[in-house]
Coordinates of C-alpha atoms in Angstrom, one line a residue:
Chain E
X1 CA -43.2 1.8 -72.4
X2 CA -42.8 -0.8 -75.1
X3 CA -44.0 0.0 -78.6
X4 CA -44.2 -2.9 -81.0
X5 CA -45.2 -2.4 -84.6
X6 CA -44.2 -5.4 -86.6
X7 CA -45.3 -7.9 -89.3
X8 CA -44.0 -11.4 -89.7
X9 CA -45.3 -14.2 -92.0
X10 CA -46.5 -17.2 -89.9
X11 CA -46.5 -20.7 -91.5
X12 CA -49.5 -22.5 -89.9
X13 CA -51.5 -25.6 -90.6
X14 CA -54.0 -23.5 -92.4
X15 CA -51.4 -21.9 -94.7
X16 CA -49.3 -18.7 -94.4
X17 CA -50.8 -15.8 -92.5
X18 CA -49.3 -12.5 -91.4
X19 CA -48.7 -11.8 -87.7
X20 CA -49.5 -8.0 -87.4
X21 CA -49.0 -6.3 -84.1
X22 CA -49.1 -2.5 -83.5
X23 CA -49.5 -2.0 -79.7
X24 CA -48.1 -0.2 -76.7
X25 CA -47.4 -2.1 -73.6
X26 CA -47.2 0.0 -70.5
X27 CA -44.5 -0.3 -67.9
X28 CA -45.6 -2.8 -65.2
X29 CA -48.3 -4.3 -67.3
X30 CA -49.0 -8.1 -66.7
X31 CA -50.3 -9.0 -70.1
X32 CA -51.7 -12.2 -71.4
X33 CA -51.5 -13.3 -75.0
X34 CA -54.6 -15.5 -75.5
X35 CA -55.5 -17.4 -78.6
X36 CA -55.6 -20.8 -80.3
X37 CA -52.4 -22.7 -81.1
X38 CA -50.8 -21.3 -84.2
X39 CA -52.3 -17.8 -83.8
X40 CA -48.9 -16.2 -83.3
X41 CA -48.6 -15.9 -79.5
X42 CA -45.2 -17.7 -79.0
X43 CA -43.8 -16.1 -82.2
X44 CA -44.6 -12.7 -80.8
X45 CA -42.8 -13.6 -77.5
X46 CA -39.8 -14.8 -79.5
X47 CA -39.8 -11.7 -81.6
X48 CA -39.7 -9.5 -78.5
X49 CA -36.9 -11.6 -77.0
X50 CA -34.9 -11.3 -80.3
X51 CA -35.1 -15.0 -81.0
X52 CA -37.0 -14.4 -84.3
X53 CA -36.7 -11.5 -86.7
X54 CA -39.8 -9.7 -88.0
X55 CA -40.2 -9.1 -91.7
X56 CA -40.7 -5.4 -91.1
X57 CA -41.4 -2.8 -88.4
X58 CA -39.9 -1.5 -85.2
X59 CA -39.7 -2.4 -81.5
X60 CA -38.7 0.3 -79.0
X61 CA -38.4 -0.2 -75.2
X62 CA -38.2 2.8 -73.0
X63 CA -37.0 4.9 -75.9
X64 CA -34.3 2.4 -76.9
X65 CA -34.6 0.9 -80.4
X66 CA -34.4 -2.9 -80.2
X67 CA -35.5 -3.5 -83.8
X68 CA -35.9 -1.3 -86.8
X69 CA -36.1 -3.1 -90.2
X70 CA -35.4 0.1 -92.2
X71 CA -32.4 1.2 -90.1
X72 CA -31.2 -2.4 -89.9
X73 CA -31.1 -2.4 -86.1
X74 CA -31.6 -5.7 -84.4
X75 CA -30.3 -6.0 -80.9
X76 CA -29.2 -9.5 -79.9
X77 CA -31.2 -11.4 -77.2
X78 CA -28.4 -10.8 -74.7
X79 CA -28.6 -7.0 -75.2
X80 CA -32.4 -6.9 -74.8
X81 CA -32.2 -8.3 -71.3
X82 CA -35.5 -10.1 -71.1
X83 CA -36.2 -13.1 -68.9
X84 CA -37.8 -16.0 -70.8
X85 CA -39.5 -18.9 -69.0
X86 CA -40.6 -21.9 -71.0
X87 CA -42.9 -24.8 -70.1
X88 CA -39.9 -27.2 -70.1
X89 CA -37.7 -25.2 -67.7
X90 CA -34.6 -25.3 -69.9
X91 CA -32.2 -25.7 -67.0
X92 CA -28.7 -27.0 -67.4
X93 CA -28.9 -30.6 -66.2
X94 CA -25.2 -30.9 -65.3
X95 CA -25.2 -27.8 -63.0
X96 CA -26.6 -27.4 -59.5
X97 CA -29.3 -24.9 -58.9
X98 CA -26.7 -22.4 -57.6
X99 CA -24.6 -22.9 -60.7
X100 CA -27.6 -22.5 -63.0
X101 CA -28.3 -19.1 -61.4
X102 CA -24.6 -18.1 -61.4
X103 CA -24.4 -18.9 -65.1
X104 CA -27.0 -16.2 -65.8
X105 CA -25.0 -13.5 -64.0
X106 CA -23.4 -11.1 -66.4
X107 CA -21.0 -9.9 -63.7
X108 CA -19.7 -13.0 -61.9
X109 CA -18.4 -10.9 -59.0
X110 CA -21.9 -10.2 -57.9
X111 CA -22.5 -13.7 -56.5
X112 CA -24.3 -12.1 -53.5
X113 CA -27.2 -11.7 -55.9
X114 CA -27.5 -15.5 -56.1
X115 CA -28.2 -15.7 -52.4
X116 CA -30.6 -12.8 -52.6
X117 CA -32.7 -14.5 -55.4
X118 CA -32.5 -17.9 -53.7
X119 CA -33.9 -16.3 -50.6
X120 CA -36.7 -14.4 -52.4
X121 CA -37.8 -17.5 -54.3
X122 CA -37.4 -19.5 -51.0
X123 CA -35.2 -22.2 -52.7
X124 CA -32.1 -21.8 -50.6
X125 CA -32.5 -25.5 -49.6
X126 CA -32.3 -26.6 -53.2
X127 CA -29.1 -24.7 -54.1
X128 CA -26.8 -27.7 -54.3
X129 CA -29.3 -30.0 -56.0
X130 CA -29.2 -30.9 -59.7
X131 CA -32.3 -30.3 -61.8
X132 CA -33.1 -34.0 -62.1
X133 CA -33.5 -34.2 -58.3
X134 CA -36.2 -31.5 -58.4
X135 CA -40.0 -31.7 -58.8
X136 CA -41.6 -29.9 -61.8
X137 CA -42.7 -27.0 -59.5
X138 CA -39.3 -26.7 -58.0
X139 CA -37.6 -26.7 -61.5
X140 CA -39.9 -23.9 -62.7
X141 CA -39.2 -21.9 -59.5
X142 CA -35.5 -22.2 -60.3
X143 CA -36.2 -21.2 -64.0
X144 CA -38.0 -18.1 -62.8
X145 CA -35.2 -17.4 -60.3
X146 CA -32.6 -17.6 -63.1
X147 CA -34.4 -15.0 -65.2
X148 CA -34.4 -12.6 -62.2
X149 CA -30.6 -12.7 -61.9
X150 CA -30.1 -10.1 -64.6
X151 CA -32.8 -7.6 -63.4
X152 CA -34.7 -8.1 -66.7
X153 CA -36.7 -5.3 -68.3
X154 CA -39.4 -7.8 -69.2
X155 CA -40.5 -11.3 -68.2
X156 CA -41.7 -13.5 -71.1
X157 CA -43.6 -16.5 -69.8
X158 CA -44.5 -19.1 -72.4
X159 CA -47.1 -21.4 -70.8
X160 CA -44.7 -21.8 -67.8
X161 CA -47.2 -23.6 -65.5
X162 CA -49.1 -25.8 -68.0
X163 CA -47.1 -28.9 -67.1
X164 CA -47.8 -28.7 -63.4
X165 CA -50.6 -30.1 -61.4
X166 CA -53.3 -27.7 -60.3
X167 CA -52.1 -27.3 -56.7
X168 CA -48.6 -26.5 -57.8
X169 CA -49.9 -24.2 -60.5
X170 CA -51.9 -22.2 -58.0
X171 CA -48.8 -21.9 -55.7
X172 CA -46.6 -20.7 -58.6
X173 CA -49.3 -18.3 -59.8
X174 CA -49.1 -16.7 -56.3
X175 CA -45.3 -16.5 -56.6
X176 CA -45.4 -15.0 -60.0
X177 CA -47.9 -12.5 -58.7
X178 CA -45.7 -11.7 -55.8
X179 CA -42.6 -11.3 -58.0
X180 CA -44.5 -9.0 -60.3
X181 CA -45.7 -6.9 -57.3
X182 CA -42.2 -6.8 -55.8
X183 CA -40.2 -5.9 -58.9
X184 CA -42.8 -4.4 -61.1
X185 CA -41.4 -6.1 -64.2
X186 CA -43.5 -5.8 -67.3
X187 CA -44.6 -9.4 -67.9
X188 CA -46.1 -11.1 -70.9
X189 CA -47.8 -14.5 -70.4
X190 CA -48.9 -17.1 -72.9
X191 CA -51.5 -19.3 -71.3
X192 CA -54.7 -21.2 -72.1
X193 CA -55.9 -21.2 -68.5
X194 CA -58.5 -18.4 -68.1
X195 CA -58.4 -18.6 -64.3
X196 CA -54.7 -18.0 -64.5
X197 CA -55.3 -14.9 -66.6
X198 CA -57.7 -13.6 -63.9
X199 CA -55.3 -14.3 -61.1
X200 CA -52.3 -12.7 -62.7
X201 CA -53.0 -10.2 -65.4
X202 CA -54.4 -6.7 -65.8
X203 CA -54.6 -6.8 -69.6
X204 CA -55.3 -9.4 -72.3
X205 CA -54.5 -9.4 -76.0
X206 CA -56.8 -11.9 -77.8
X207 CA -55.0 -13.1 -80.9
X208 CA -56.7 -14.8 -83.8
X209 CA -54.8 -15.7 -87.0
X210 CA -52.0 -13.3 -86.3
X211 CA -54.2 -10.3 -85.5
X212 CA -55.0 -8.9 -82.1
X213 CA -58.7 -8.9 -82.0
X214 CA -59.3 -7.7 -78.5
X215 CA -57.3 -5.6 -76.0
X216 CA -58.9 -5.1 -72.6
X217 CA -59.1 -6.3 -69.0
X218 CA -59.6 -10.0 -68.3
X219 CA -63.2 -9.4 -67.1
X220 CA -64.1 -7.5 -70.3
X221 CA -62.4 -10.0 -72.6
X222 CA -63.7 -13.2 -71.0
X223 CA -67.0 -12.0 -69.5
X224 CA -68.3 -10.5 -72.7
X225 CA -71.6 -11.4 -71.1
X226 CA -71.0 -8.3 -69.0
X227 CA -73.5 -9.3 -66.4
X228 CA -74.1 -7.0 -63.4
X229 CA -73.3 -9.7 -60.8
X230 CA -70.6 -8.8 -58.3
X231 CA -69.7 -12.3 -57.3
X232 CA -67.8 -13.7 -60.3
X233 CA -65.7 -16.8 -60.5
X234 CA -64.2 -18.4 -63.5
X235 CA -64.3 -22.2 -63.4
X236 CA -64.2 -25.4 -65.3
X237 CA -67.2 -27.8 -65.7
X238 CA -66.4 -31.2 -64.1
X239 CA -69.7 -32.8 -64.4
X240 CA -73.4 -32.3 -65.2
X241 CA -76.0 -34.5 -63.6
X242 CA -79.7 -34.4 -63.8
X243 CA -81.4 -34.1 -60.4
X244 CA -85.2 -34.0 -60.3
X245 CA -86.2 -31.4 -62.9
X246 CA -82.9 -29.5 -62.5
X247 CA -79.3 -30.1 -63.4
X248 CA -76.4 -30.0 -60.9
X249 CA -73.3 -28.6 -62.5
X250 CA -70.0 -29.3 -60.6
X251 CA -67.5 -26.6 -61.3
X252 CA -63.8 -26.5 -60.3
X253 CA -63.0 -22.9 -59.3
X254 CA -60.0 -21.8 -57.4
X255 CA -59.1 -25.4 -56.6
X256 CA -62.5 -26.0 -54.9
X257 CA -65.5 -27.8 -56.3
X258 CA -68.7 -25.8 -56.2
X259 CA -72.1 -27.1 -57.2
X260 CA -74.6 -24.9 -59.1
X261 CA -78.1 -25.6 -60.3
X262 CA -79.3 -24.9 -63.8
X263 CA -82.1 -25.8 -66.1
X264 CA -82.1 -27.6 -69.4
X265 CA -81.4 -24.4 -71.4
X266 CA -78.5 -23.5 -69.2
X267 CA -76.7 -26.7 -69.8
X268 CA -77.7 -27.2 -73.5
X269 CA -74.3 -26.0 -74.9
X270 CA -72.3 -26.9 -71.8
X271 CA -69.7 -29.7 -72.0
X272 CA -67.3 -31.2 -69.5
X273 CA -64.1 -29.2 -69.5
X274 CA -65.8 -26.0 -70.6
X275 CA -64.7 -22.8 -68.9
X276 CA -67.6 -20.9 -67.5
X277 CA -68.3 -17.7 -65.5
X278 CA -70.3 -18.1 -62.3
X279 CA -71.9 -14.9 -61.3
X280 CA -74.2 -14.0 -58.5
X281 CA -75.5 -10.7 -57.3
X282 CA -73.9 -8.8 -54.4
X283 CA -77.1 -9.4 -52.4
X284 CA -77.0 -13.2 -52.4
X285 CA -73.8 -14.4 -50.6
X286 CA -74.3 -14.9 -46.9
X287 CA -71.6 -13.5 -44.7
X288 CA -70.5 -15.7 -41.8
X289 CA -67.5 -15.0 -39.6
X290 CA -65.3 -18.0 -39.2
Chain Z
X1 CA -82.2 -18.7 -66.9
X2 CA -85.1 -16.3 -67.8
X3 CA -83.8 -13.8 -70.3
X4 CA -85.9 -10.8 -71.5
X5 CA -84.8 -8.0 -73.8
X6 CA -85.4 -4.6 -72.2
X7 CA -84.7 -0.9 -72.5
X8 CA -83.4 1.3 -69.6
X9 CA -86.0 3.9 -68.9
X10 CA -85.0 5.3 -65.5
X11 CA -81.9 5.4 -63.4
X12 CA -82.0 6.3 -59.7
X13 CA -78.8 6.3 -57.6
X14 CA -78.3 6.3 -53.8
X15 CA -74.8 5.9 -52.5
X16 CA -73.6 2.6 -53.9
X17 CA -77.0 1.4 -55.1
X18 CA -78.5 1.9 -58.5
X19 CA -82.2 1.2 -59.1
X20 CA -82.9 0.7 -62.8
X21 CA -86.3 0.7 -64.4
X22 CA -86.5 -1.3 -67.6
X23 CA -89.2 -1.6 -70.2
X24 CA -89.9 -5.0 -71.7
X25 CA -92.8 -4.6 -74.1
X26 CA -95.5 -2.8 -72.1
X27 CA -94.2 -4.1 -68.8
X28 CA -91.8 -2.3 -66.4
X29 CA -89.2 -4.2 -64.5
X30 CA -86.9 -2.9 -61.8
X31 CA -83.5 -4.1 -60.9
X32 CA -81.4 -3.1 -57.9
X33 CA -77.7 -3.3 -58.6
X34 CA -74.5 -2.4 -56.8
X35 CA -72.4 0.3 -58.4
X36 CA -69.1 -1.0 -59.8
X37 CA -66.1 0.8 -61.1
X38 CA -65.5 -1.9 -63.7
X39 CA -68.9 -2.1 -65.2
X40 CA -69.8 0.6 -67.6
X41 CA -72.4 3.2 -66.6
X42 CA -75.9 2.5 -67.6
X43 CA -77.5 5.0 -69.9
X44 CA -81.1 5.9 -70.5
X45 CA -82.4 4.3 -73.6
X46 CA -79.8 1.5 -73.6
X47 CA -80.8 -1.9 -74.7
X48 CA -80.0 -4.7 -72.2
X49 CA -81.1 -8.2 -71.2
X50 CA -82.9 -8.8 -67.9
X51 CA -81.7 -12.1 -66.3
X52 CA -83.1 -14.0 -63.4
X53 CA -82.9 -17.7 -62.4
X54 CA -86.0 -19.8 -62.5
X55 CA -85.5 -20.8 -58.9
X56 CA -85.8 -17.1 -57.8
X57 CA -89.3 -16.7 -59.2
X58 CA -92.2 -17.0 -56.8
X59 CA -95.8 -17.6 -57.4
X60 CA -99.0 -16.3 -55.7
X61 CA -102.7 -16.1 -56.5
X62 CA -103.7 -13.2 -58.8
X63 CA -105.2 -10.9 -56.2
X64 CA -102.2 -11.2 -53.7
X65 CA -100.3 -8.1 -52.8
X66 CA -96.5 -8.7 -52.8
X67 CA -93.5 -6.5 -52.1
X68 CA -91.6 -7.6 -55.2
X69 CA -91.6 -4.9 -57.8
X70 CA -91.5 -7.3 -60.7
X71 CA -94.9 -8.9 -60.3
X72 CA -97.2 -9.9 -63.2
X73 CA -100.3 -12.0 -63.7
X74 CA -100.0 -14.4 -66.6
X75 CA -101.6 -17.6 -67.8
X76 CA -99.8 -20.8 -67.1
X77 CA -98.8 -22.5 -70.4
X78 CA -97.2 -25.6 -69.1
X79 CA -96.3 -27.5 -65.9
X80 CA -93.5 -30.0 -65.6
X81 CA -93.6 -32.2 -62.6
X82 CA -90.6 -33.6 -60.8
X83 CA -90.4 -35.5 -57.5
X84 CA -89.8 -32.6 -55.2
X85 CA -89.8 -29.7 -57.7
X86 CA -91.9 -28.5 -60.6
X87 CA -91.3 -26.1 -63.4
X88 CA -94.2 -23.7 -64.3
X89 CA -94.1 -21.9 -67.6
X90 CA -96.0 -18.6 -67.9
X91 CA -97.0 -16.8 -71.1
X92 CA -95.6 -13.4 -70.7
X93 CA -96.4 -11.3 -73.8
X94 CA -94.4 -13.2 -76.5
X95 CA -91.9 -14.7 -74.0
X96 CA -92.0 -17.7 -71.7
X97 CA -91.1 -17.2 -68.0
X98 CA -90.2 -20.3 -66.0
X99 CA -90.6 -20.6 -62.2
X100 CA -89.2 -23.5 -60.3
X101 CA -90.9 -24.1 -57.0
X102 CA -91.6 -27.1 -54.8
X103 CA -94.3 -29.4 -55.8
X104 CA -96.0 -29.1 -52.4
X105 CA -96.3 -25.3 -53.0
X106 CA -97.8 -25.9 -56.4
X107 CA -100.4 -28.4 -55.0
X108 CA -101.3 -25.9 -52.2
X109 CA -101.8 -23.1 -54.7
X110 CA -103.8 -25.4 -57.0
X111 CA -102.0 -24.2 -60.1
X112 CA -103.2 -25.6 -63.3
X113 CA -102.4 -25.2 -66.9
X114 CA -104.5 -22.5 -68.6
X115 CA -105.2 -20.6 -65.3
X116 CA -103.7 -17.2 -64.5
X117 CA -101.4 -16.8 -61.6
X118 CA -99.1 -14.1 -60.3
X119 CA -95.4 -14.7 -60.7
X120 CA -92.9 -12.3 -59.2
X121 CA -89.2 -11.7 -58.6
X122 CA -87.5 -9.2 -56.3
X123 CA -85.5 -6.4 -57.8
X124 CA -82.3 -7.5 -56.1
X125 CA -82.5 -10.9 -57.8
X126 CA -82.6 -9.4 -61.3
X127 CA -79.3 -9.1 -63.1
X128 CA -78.6 -6.9 -66.1
X129 CA -76.6 -8.2 -69.1
X130 CA -75.1 -5.5 -71.3
X131 CA -75.4 -6.2 -75.0

């Protein structure tokens, strides 16, 4: 159990606002921080990691005090033992994959751990390569592997997949899901990709101007429509074309393009690139064995 | 999408199915939904929206008997003609209901603006939106 009760002034393009968080995060949660740029998502991750200091408040993790402004307690990032994955990988360019992983080991005698993690992440074949020889997806897999070297209490993921193409993003989403399932590490993800939230997370904090305005499951936060349909897919609008008196909306969902019909009023406020929820009743889909 | 405000007046459950009766003005709609752990329970008196796609609405002559529970005779207020399809608007109390059917069907039924016809939609095509 993680309890965070902190404030921190945020200097944004719209002036100074206060980041105020008073929340409990449960062990094993896969939590998304969702909100516009400048709303305080990354700052909150950095505060948890110990890379930034709140103005006031407390952070306790499993009963251990990481931060207490009154008692002047502020554990260093190393002592907090969290894994932090960034969009830009932050690997050491002059070290091989194996050396990057070894570097993260607190106890160098446990080099067996390197082989174990290389195997879990299925990157044994990359172990002697340097970061510049790797693709974006491979680099991010190594960055995730490196965080696992220290058996972290928490994984903090700051838009880790946003620089990758959609096929690689889906693959790494599956891997993050598998890692979370295997190790049960409490994970906090910053992302703007709603389908990613649905694939990975059980809980979402929606942040606006430093305040958490919603705290619920992905389907409650993003389908505030709360429609009774049982067949729900989140997708992105690729195109809208008029066809006879209807409109055909092409939607990218789970890496596939689906076409859905709508009328003028359905597409009135719809733009290319918008995220949408497709829903259909449980009665409509036809089951065919393949 | 056709959207109508309504009020839950009756809830009948059988295994995984829930049959809801909903009052919209003086008309009663029924919606068959599948029980779901994630959706909140429906409560009597709750205000919701009834949703159904225009392409799920069928049309018949006023004296036809149909199995669909949501069946109403209303005057046609407008007809938009396409090449294969047409969009028929019905005056339903203070709301407009749209039905999209093939043009051939419209010609066969001889639907015309100002005349009353029966429009209907099956209970299992009606979705409920919590508000």
